[in-house]
Short mmCIF file of N, CA, C and O in Angstrom, two decimals:
data_model
loop_
_atom_site.label_atom_id
_atom_site.label_comp_id
_atom_site.label_asym_id
_atom_site.label_seq_id
_atom_site.Cartn_x
_atom_site.Cartn_y
_atom_site.Cartn_z
N MET A 16 -221.19 73.61 -230.92
CA MET A 16 -220.73 73.21 -232.23
C MET A 16 -221.66 73.83 -233.27
O MET A 16 -222.87 73.80 -233.13
N GLN A 17 -221.06 74.38 -234.28
CA GLN A 17 -221.81 74.92 -235.41
C GLN A 17 -221.32 74.24 -236.68
O GLN A 17 -220.12 74.06 -236.87
N LEU A 18 -222.27 73.87 -237.53
CA LEU A 18 -221.93 73.25 -238.81
C LEU A 18 -222.35 74.17 -239.95
O LEU A 18 -223.36 74.86 -239.84
N LYS A 19 -221.56 74.15 -241.00
CA LYS A 19 -221.89 74.93 -242.18
C LYS A 19 -221.51 74.09 -243.41
O LYS A 19 -220.36 73.68 -243.55
N ILE A 20 -222.48 73.83 -244.27
CA ILE A 20 -222.19 73.12 -245.50
C ILE A 20 -221.59 74.12 -246.48
O ILE A 20 -222.25 75.08 -246.89
N LEU A 21 -220.33 73.91 -246.82
CA LEU A 21 -219.61 74.82 -247.71
C LEU A 21 -219.90 74.53 -249.17
O LEU A 21 -220.02 75.45 -249.98
N SER A 22 -219.99 73.26 -249.50
CA SER A 22 -220.29 72.89 -250.88
C SER A 22 -220.97 71.53 -250.89
O SER A 22 -220.78 70.72 -249.99
N GLN A 23 -221.79 71.34 -251.93
CA GLN A 23 -222.52 70.09 -252.05
C GLN A 23 -222.85 69.86 -253.52
O GLN A 23 -223.26 70.78 -254.22
N SER A 24 -222.62 68.64 -253.95
CA SER A 24 -223.01 68.24 -255.30
C SER A 24 -223.70 66.89 -255.20
O SER A 24 -223.99 66.42 -254.10
N ALA A 25 -223.94 66.25 -256.32
CA ALA A 25 -224.64 64.97 -256.31
C ALA A 25 -223.88 63.89 -255.53
O ALA A 25 -224.49 63.01 -254.92
N ASN A 26 -222.54 63.98 -255.52
CA ASN A 26 -221.78 62.94 -254.81
C ASN A 26 -220.66 63.48 -253.91
O ASN A 26 -219.86 62.70 -253.40
N GLU A 27 -220.60 64.79 -253.67
CA GLU A 27 -219.58 65.35 -252.78
C GLU A 27 -220.20 66.34 -251.82
O GLU A 27 -221.22 66.97 -252.11
N MET A 28 -219.54 66.48 -250.66
CA MET A 28 -219.99 67.44 -249.66
C MET A 28 -218.79 67.88 -248.83
O MET A 28 -217.91 67.07 -248.51
N GLU A 29 -218.75 69.17 -248.51
CA GLU A 29 -217.73 69.72 -247.62
C GLU A 29 -218.44 70.48 -246.51
O GLU A 29 -219.28 71.33 -246.77
N ILE A 30 -218.09 70.15 -245.27
CA ILE A 30 -218.77 70.69 -244.09
C ILE A 30 -217.74 71.32 -243.15
O ILE A 30 -216.75 70.67 -242.79
N GLU A 31 -217.97 72.57 -242.75
CA GLU A 31 -217.17 73.19 -241.70
C GLU A 31 -217.75 72.77 -240.35
O GLU A 31 -218.97 72.73 -240.18
N VAL A 32 -216.86 72.47 -239.41
CA VAL A 32 -217.29 72.04 -238.09
C VAL A 32 -216.62 72.96 -237.06
O VAL A 32 -215.51 72.72 -236.63
N HIS A 33 -217.33 74.02 -236.70
CA HIS A 33 -216.79 75.01 -235.76
C HIS A 33 -216.76 74.44 -234.34
O HIS A 33 -217.71 73.80 -233.89
N GLY A 34 -215.67 74.67 -233.65
CA GLY A 34 -215.58 74.33 -232.23
C GLY A 34 -215.24 72.89 -231.93
O GLY A 34 -215.39 72.45 -230.80
N GLU A 35 -214.78 72.13 -232.91
CA GLU A 35 -214.44 70.73 -232.67
C GLU A 35 -213.01 70.44 -233.09
O GLU A 35 -212.38 71.23 -233.78
N THR A 36 -212.51 69.28 -232.67
CA THR A 36 -211.14 68.88 -232.96
C THR A 36 -211.14 67.47 -233.54
O THR A 36 -212.20 66.89 -233.80
N GLU A 37 -209.95 66.92 -233.66
CA GLU A 37 -209.79 65.57 -234.18
C GLU A 37 -210.50 64.53 -233.33
O GLU A 37 -210.85 63.46 -233.82
N THR A 38 -210.73 64.84 -232.07
CA THR A 38 -211.40 63.91 -231.16
C THR A 38 -212.77 63.52 -231.70
O THR A 38 -213.18 62.36 -231.59
N LEU A 39 -213.47 64.45 -232.29
CA LEU A 39 -214.77 64.15 -232.90
C LEU A 39 -214.63 63.80 -234.38
O LEU A 39 -215.29 62.88 -234.87
N LEU A 40 -213.77 64.50 -235.08
CA LEU A 40 -213.68 64.33 -236.53
C LEU A 40 -213.11 62.99 -236.95
O LEU A 40 -213.55 62.41 -237.95
N ASN A 41 -212.15 62.46 -236.22
CA ASN A 41 -211.55 61.19 -236.62
C ASN A 41 -212.54 60.02 -236.56
O ASN A 41 -212.61 59.25 -237.52
N PRO A 42 -213.32 59.86 -235.49
CA PRO A 42 -214.31 58.76 -235.53
C PRO A 42 -215.33 58.92 -236.65
O PRO A 42 -215.75 57.92 -237.25
N ILE A 43 -215.72 60.15 -236.95
CA ILE A 43 -216.65 60.37 -238.06
C ILE A 43 -216.01 59.94 -239.37
O ILE A 43 -216.61 59.23 -240.18
N LYS A 44 -214.77 60.36 -239.58
CA LYS A 44 -214.07 59.99 -240.81
C LYS A 44 -213.95 58.47 -240.93
O LYS A 44 -214.23 57.90 -241.99
N GLN A 45 -213.55 57.81 -239.85
CA GLN A 45 -213.37 56.35 -239.89
C GLN A 45 -214.69 55.65 -240.19
O GLN A 45 -214.73 54.67 -240.95
N ALA A 46 -215.77 56.13 -239.59
CA ALA A 46 -217.09 55.53 -239.84
C ALA A 46 -217.53 55.78 -241.28
O ALA A 46 -218.11 54.89 -241.92
N LEU A 47 -217.26 56.97 -241.80
CA LEU A 47 -217.59 57.24 -243.21
C LEU A 47 -216.81 56.31 -244.13
O LEU A 47 -217.37 55.74 -245.08
N LEU A 48 -215.53 56.13 -243.87
CA LEU A 48 -214.71 55.27 -244.72
C LEU A 48 -215.17 53.82 -244.69
O LEU A 48 -214.97 53.07 -245.65
N ALA A 49 -215.80 53.40 -243.60
CA ALA A 49 -216.31 52.03 -243.50
C ALA A 49 -217.61 51.83 -244.27
O ALA A 49 -218.04 50.69 -244.48
N ASP A 50 -218.23 52.92 -244.69
CA ASP A 50 -219.50 52.83 -245.41
C ASP A 50 -219.26 52.37 -246.85
O ASP A 50 -218.40 52.90 -247.54
N LYS A 51 -220.03 51.41 -247.29
CA LYS A 51 -219.86 50.84 -248.63
C LYS A 51 -220.12 51.83 -249.76
O LYS A 51 -219.66 51.62 -250.88
N ASP A 52 -220.84 52.91 -249.47
CA ASP A 52 -221.18 53.88 -250.50
C ASP A 52 -220.23 55.07 -250.56
O ASP A 52 -220.44 56.00 -251.33
N ILE A 53 -219.17 55.05 -249.74
CA ILE A 53 -218.20 56.16 -249.71
C ILE A 53 -216.98 55.82 -250.55
O ILE A 53 -216.41 54.74 -250.45
N ASP A 54 -216.60 56.77 -251.38
CA ASP A 54 -215.40 56.65 -252.19
C ASP A 54 -214.20 57.28 -251.47
O ASP A 54 -213.08 56.77 -251.54
N PHE A 55 -214.44 58.39 -250.77
CA PHE A 55 -213.36 59.13 -250.11
C PHE A 55 -213.94 59.94 -248.96
O PHE A 55 -215.04 60.50 -249.08
N ALA A 56 -213.22 59.99 -247.85
CA ALA A 56 -213.60 60.84 -246.71
C ALA A 56 -212.34 61.28 -245.99
O ALA A 56 -211.41 60.49 -245.80
N GLU A 57 -212.30 62.54 -245.60
CA GLU A 57 -211.15 63.08 -244.87
C GLU A 57 -211.58 64.33 -244.13
O GLU A 57 -212.53 65.00 -244.50
N TYR A 58 -210.88 64.62 -243.05
CA TYR A 58 -211.07 65.91 -242.40
C TYR A 58 -209.77 66.69 -242.52
O TYR A 58 -208.69 66.12 -242.65
N ILE A 59 -209.90 68.00 -242.51
CA ILE A 59 -208.76 68.89 -242.70
C ILE A 59 -208.77 69.94 -241.60
O ILE A 59 -209.80 70.59 -241.37
N ILE A 60 -207.64 70.08 -240.93
CA ILE A 60 -207.44 71.18 -239.98
C ILE A 60 -206.14 71.84 -240.42
O ILE A 60 -205.06 71.33 -240.13
N GLU A 61 -206.27 72.94 -241.14
CA GLU A 61 -205.09 73.58 -241.71
C GLU A 61 -204.15 74.12 -240.64
O GLU A 61 -202.94 73.99 -240.76
N HIS A 62 -204.70 74.74 -239.61
CA HIS A 62 -203.90 75.24 -238.48
C HIS A 62 -204.74 75.07 -237.22
O HIS A 62 -205.88 75.54 -237.17
N PRO A 63 -204.20 74.42 -236.20
CA PRO A 63 -204.99 74.11 -235.00
C PRO A 63 -205.66 75.31 -234.33
O PRO A 63 -206.75 75.20 -233.81
N SER A 64 -204.99 76.47 -234.33
CA SER A 64 -205.61 77.61 -233.65
C SER A 64 -206.22 78.65 -234.56
O SER A 64 -206.92 79.51 -234.09
N LEU A 65 -205.96 78.55 -235.85
CA LEU A 65 -206.42 79.62 -236.74
C LEU A 65 -207.50 79.20 -237.74
O LEU A 65 -208.14 80.07 -238.32
N SER A 66 -207.67 77.92 -237.97
CA SER A 66 -208.61 77.52 -239.01
C SER A 66 -209.79 76.73 -238.44
O SER A 66 -209.73 76.22 -237.33
N VAL A 67 -210.82 76.66 -239.23
CA VAL A 67 -212.01 75.89 -238.86
C VAL A 67 -211.90 74.51 -239.52
O VAL A 67 -211.67 74.43 -240.72
N PRO A 68 -212.04 73.43 -238.75
CA PRO A 68 -211.95 72.09 -239.33
C PRO A 68 -213.04 71.85 -240.37
O PRO A 68 -214.15 72.39 -240.27
N LYS A 69 -212.70 71.03 -241.36
CA LYS A 69 -213.64 70.70 -242.43
C LYS A 69 -213.63 69.18 -242.64
O LYS A 69 -212.59 68.55 -242.53
N ILE A 70 -214.80 68.66 -242.97
CA ILE A 70 -214.93 67.27 -243.38
C ILE A 70 -215.30 67.28 -244.86
O ILE A 70 -216.20 68.01 -245.27
N PHE A 71 -214.60 66.47 -245.63
CA PHE A 71 -214.91 66.33 -247.05
C PHE A 71 -215.22 64.87 -247.32
O PHE A 71 -214.53 63.98 -246.84
N LEU A 72 -216.28 64.62 -248.09
CA LEU A 72 -216.60 63.25 -248.47
C LEU A 72 -217.10 63.20 -249.89
O LEU A 72 -217.66 64.16 -250.41
N ARG A 73 -216.85 62.04 -250.50
CA ARG A 73 -217.32 61.79 -251.85
C ARG A 73 -217.95 60.41 -251.88
O ARG A 73 -217.32 59.42 -251.47
N SER A 74 -219.17 60.35 -252.33
CA SER A 74 -219.85 59.06 -252.43
C SER A 74 -219.52 58.40 -253.77
O SER A 74 -218.99 59.05 -254.68
N LYS A 75 -219.87 57.14 -253.89
CA LYS A 75 -219.67 56.43 -255.15
C LYS A 75 -220.75 56.79 -256.17
O LYS A 75 -220.71 56.33 -257.29
N GLY A 76 -221.70 57.60 -255.76
CA GLY A 76 -222.70 58.10 -256.68
C GLY A 76 -224.07 57.48 -256.55
O GLY A 76 -225.04 58.00 -257.08
N LYS A 77 -224.19 56.37 -255.85
CA LYS A 77 -225.49 55.71 -255.72
C LYS A 77 -226.36 56.35 -254.65
O LYS A 77 -227.58 56.34 -254.75
N VAL A 78 -225.73 56.89 -253.62
CA VAL A 78 -226.43 57.47 -252.47
C VAL A 78 -225.93 58.90 -252.27
O VAL A 78 -224.73 59.15 -252.37
N LYS A 79 -226.84 59.80 -251.96
CA LYS A 79 -226.47 61.20 -251.73
C LYS A 79 -225.60 61.32 -250.48
O LYS A 79 -225.81 60.62 -249.49
N PRO A 80 -224.64 62.23 -250.50
CA PRO A 80 -223.74 62.41 -249.35
C PRO A 80 -224.49 62.70 -248.04
O PRO A 80 -224.12 62.18 -246.99
N GLU A 81 -225.54 63.52 -248.09
CA GLU A 81 -226.25 63.85 -246.85
C GLU A 81 -226.91 62.63 -246.23
O GLU A 81 -226.99 62.52 -245.00
N VAL A 82 -227.35 61.69 -247.05
CA VAL A 82 -227.94 60.44 -246.53
C VAL A 82 -226.87 59.62 -245.83
O VAL A 82 -227.10 59.07 -244.74
N ILE A 83 -225.69 59.56 -246.43
CA ILE A 83 -224.59 58.81 -245.83
C ILE A 83 -224.15 59.43 -244.51
O ILE A 83 -223.93 58.73 -243.53
N VAL A 84 -224.04 60.76 -244.46
CA VAL A 84 -223.64 61.44 -243.22
C VAL A 84 -224.67 61.16 -242.12
O VAL A 84 -224.30 60.81 -240.99
N LYS A 85 -225.94 61.28 -242.42
CA LYS A 85 -226.98 61.04 -241.41
C LYS A 85 -226.91 59.63 -240.86
O LYS A 85 -226.95 59.43 -239.65
N ARG A 86 -226.80 58.63 -241.74
CA ARG A 86 -226.77 57.25 -241.24
C ARG A 86 -225.47 56.94 -240.50
O ARG A 86 -225.45 56.15 -239.56
N THR A 87 -224.38 57.58 -240.92
CA THR A 87 -223.10 57.38 -240.22
C THR A 87 -223.17 57.93 -238.80
O THR A 87 -222.73 57.27 -237.86
N ILE A 88 -223.73 59.12 -238.64
CA ILE A 88 -223.84 59.72 -237.31
C ILE A 88 -224.77 58.88 -236.43
O ILE A 88 -224.47 58.64 -235.26
N LYS A 89 -225.89 58.42 -236.99
CA LYS A 89 -226.80 57.56 -236.21
C LYS A 89 -226.09 56.28 -235.76
O LYS A 89 -226.27 55.84 -234.63
N ALA A 90 -225.30 55.70 -236.64
CA ALA A 90 -224.57 54.47 -236.28
C ALA A 90 -223.53 54.74 -235.20
O ALA A 90 -223.37 53.93 -234.28
N LEU A 91 -222.84 55.88 -235.28
CA LEU A 91 -221.86 56.22 -234.24
C LEU A 91 -222.53 56.45 -232.89
O LEU A 91 -222.03 55.99 -231.86
N VAL A 92 -223.66 57.13 -232.89
CA VAL A 92 -224.40 57.37 -231.65
C VAL A 92 -224.81 56.02 -231.04
O VAL A 92 -224.65 55.80 -229.83
N ALA A 93 -225.30 55.11 -231.87
CA ALA A 93 -225.70 53.79 -231.38
C ALA A 93 -224.50 53.03 -230.81
O ALA A 93 -224.61 52.36 -229.77
N GLU A 94 -223.36 53.14 -231.46
CA GLU A 94 -222.15 52.47 -230.99
C GLU A 94 -221.70 53.02 -229.63
O GLU A 94 -221.35 52.27 -228.72
N PHE A 95 -221.74 54.33 -229.48
CA PHE A 95 -221.36 54.93 -228.20
C PHE A 95 -222.38 54.61 -227.11
O PHE A 95 -222.00 54.39 -225.96
N ASP A 96 -223.65 54.56 -227.47
CA ASP A 96 -224.68 54.15 -226.50
C ASP A 96 -224.45 52.73 -226.03
O ASP A 96 -224.58 52.42 -224.84
N GLU A 97 -224.10 51.84 -226.96
CA GLU A 97 -223.82 50.45 -226.61
C GLU A 97 -222.61 50.36 -225.67
O GLU A 97 -222.62 49.61 -224.69
N PHE A 98 -221.59 51.14 -225.95
CA PHE A 98 -220.41 51.17 -225.08
C PHE A 98 -220.80 51.64 -223.68
O PHE A 98 -220.40 51.05 -222.68
N GLU A 99 -221.58 52.71 -223.62
CA GLU A 99 -222.00 53.25 -222.33
C GLU A 99 -222.79 52.22 -221.53
O GLU A 99 -222.56 52.05 -220.34
N THR A 100 -223.69 51.51 -222.19
CA THR A 100 -224.50 50.49 -221.52
C THR A 100 -223.61 49.36 -220.99
O THR A 100 -223.76 48.93 -219.85
N GLY A 101 -222.69 48.89 -221.82
CA GLY A 101 -221.77 47.83 -221.40
C GLY A 101 -220.87 48.27 -220.26
O GLY A 101 -220.62 47.51 -219.32
N PHE A 102 -220.40 49.48 -220.33
CA PHE A 102 -219.54 50.02 -219.28
C PHE A 102 -220.30 50.12 -217.96
O PHE A 102 -219.80 49.72 -216.91
N ALA A 103 -221.52 50.64 -218.02
CA ALA A 103 -222.34 50.76 -216.81
C ALA A 103 -222.63 49.39 -216.21
O ALA A 103 -222.60 49.22 -214.98
N ALA A 104 -222.86 48.39 -217.04
CA ALA A 104 -223.12 47.02 -216.55
C ALA A 104 -221.89 46.46 -215.85
O ALA A 104 -222.01 45.80 -214.80
N GLN A 105 -220.72 46.72 -216.41
CA GLN A 105 -219.49 46.24 -215.78
C GLN A 105 -219.24 46.93 -214.45
O GLN A 105 -218.80 46.29 -213.49
N LEU A 106 -219.52 48.22 -214.38
CA LEU A 106 -219.36 48.93 -213.12
C LEU A 106 -220.30 48.38 -212.06
O LEU A 106 -219.95 48.23 -210.89
N LYS A 107 -221.52 48.07 -212.47
CA LYS A 107 -222.51 47.54 -211.55
C LYS A 107 -222.07 46.18 -211.01
O LYS A 107 -222.26 45.89 -209.82
N LYS A 108 -221.47 45.34 -211.85
CA LYS A 108 -220.97 44.03 -211.42
C LYS A 108 -219.86 44.16 -210.40
O LYS A 108 -219.71 43.34 -209.51
N ARG A 109 -219.05 45.19 -210.55
CA ARG A 109 -217.89 45.35 -209.67
C ARG A 109 -218.28 45.89 -208.30
O ARG A 109 -217.54 45.75 -207.33
N ASN A 110 -219.44 46.52 -208.22
CA ASN A 110 -219.84 47.13 -206.95
C ASN A 110 -220.80 46.30 -206.20
O ASN A 110 -221.39 45.50 -206.13
#
C-alpha cells in the first residue's frame, strides 16, 4: 500500500490510497464519521480498475485532519486487536 497526500489545508485533507479497495476504505470512513471532530468523510473510487482510491475528510476546524486520521487508525487497530483476542479465546474454549 502506498499513500500520497494530494491536498491539505487547515481543516481538509485528500489522500490517495494505492493498492486498496473498499474493504479497507469503508471501515476507515465509518470510523472517521464517528469522530466528533469530523464534519465530512468519504472515499471515492471513480473506476475499479482504472483509478486510484481517494479518501477525503473535512474537520470541524478545532483539530487538524492529520491528527484525526492518526487517532482514527490507532482506534481501528485497537478494535481489530480486541476482536482477534476475543476470537482466539473463543477458539481456545471450543478445543
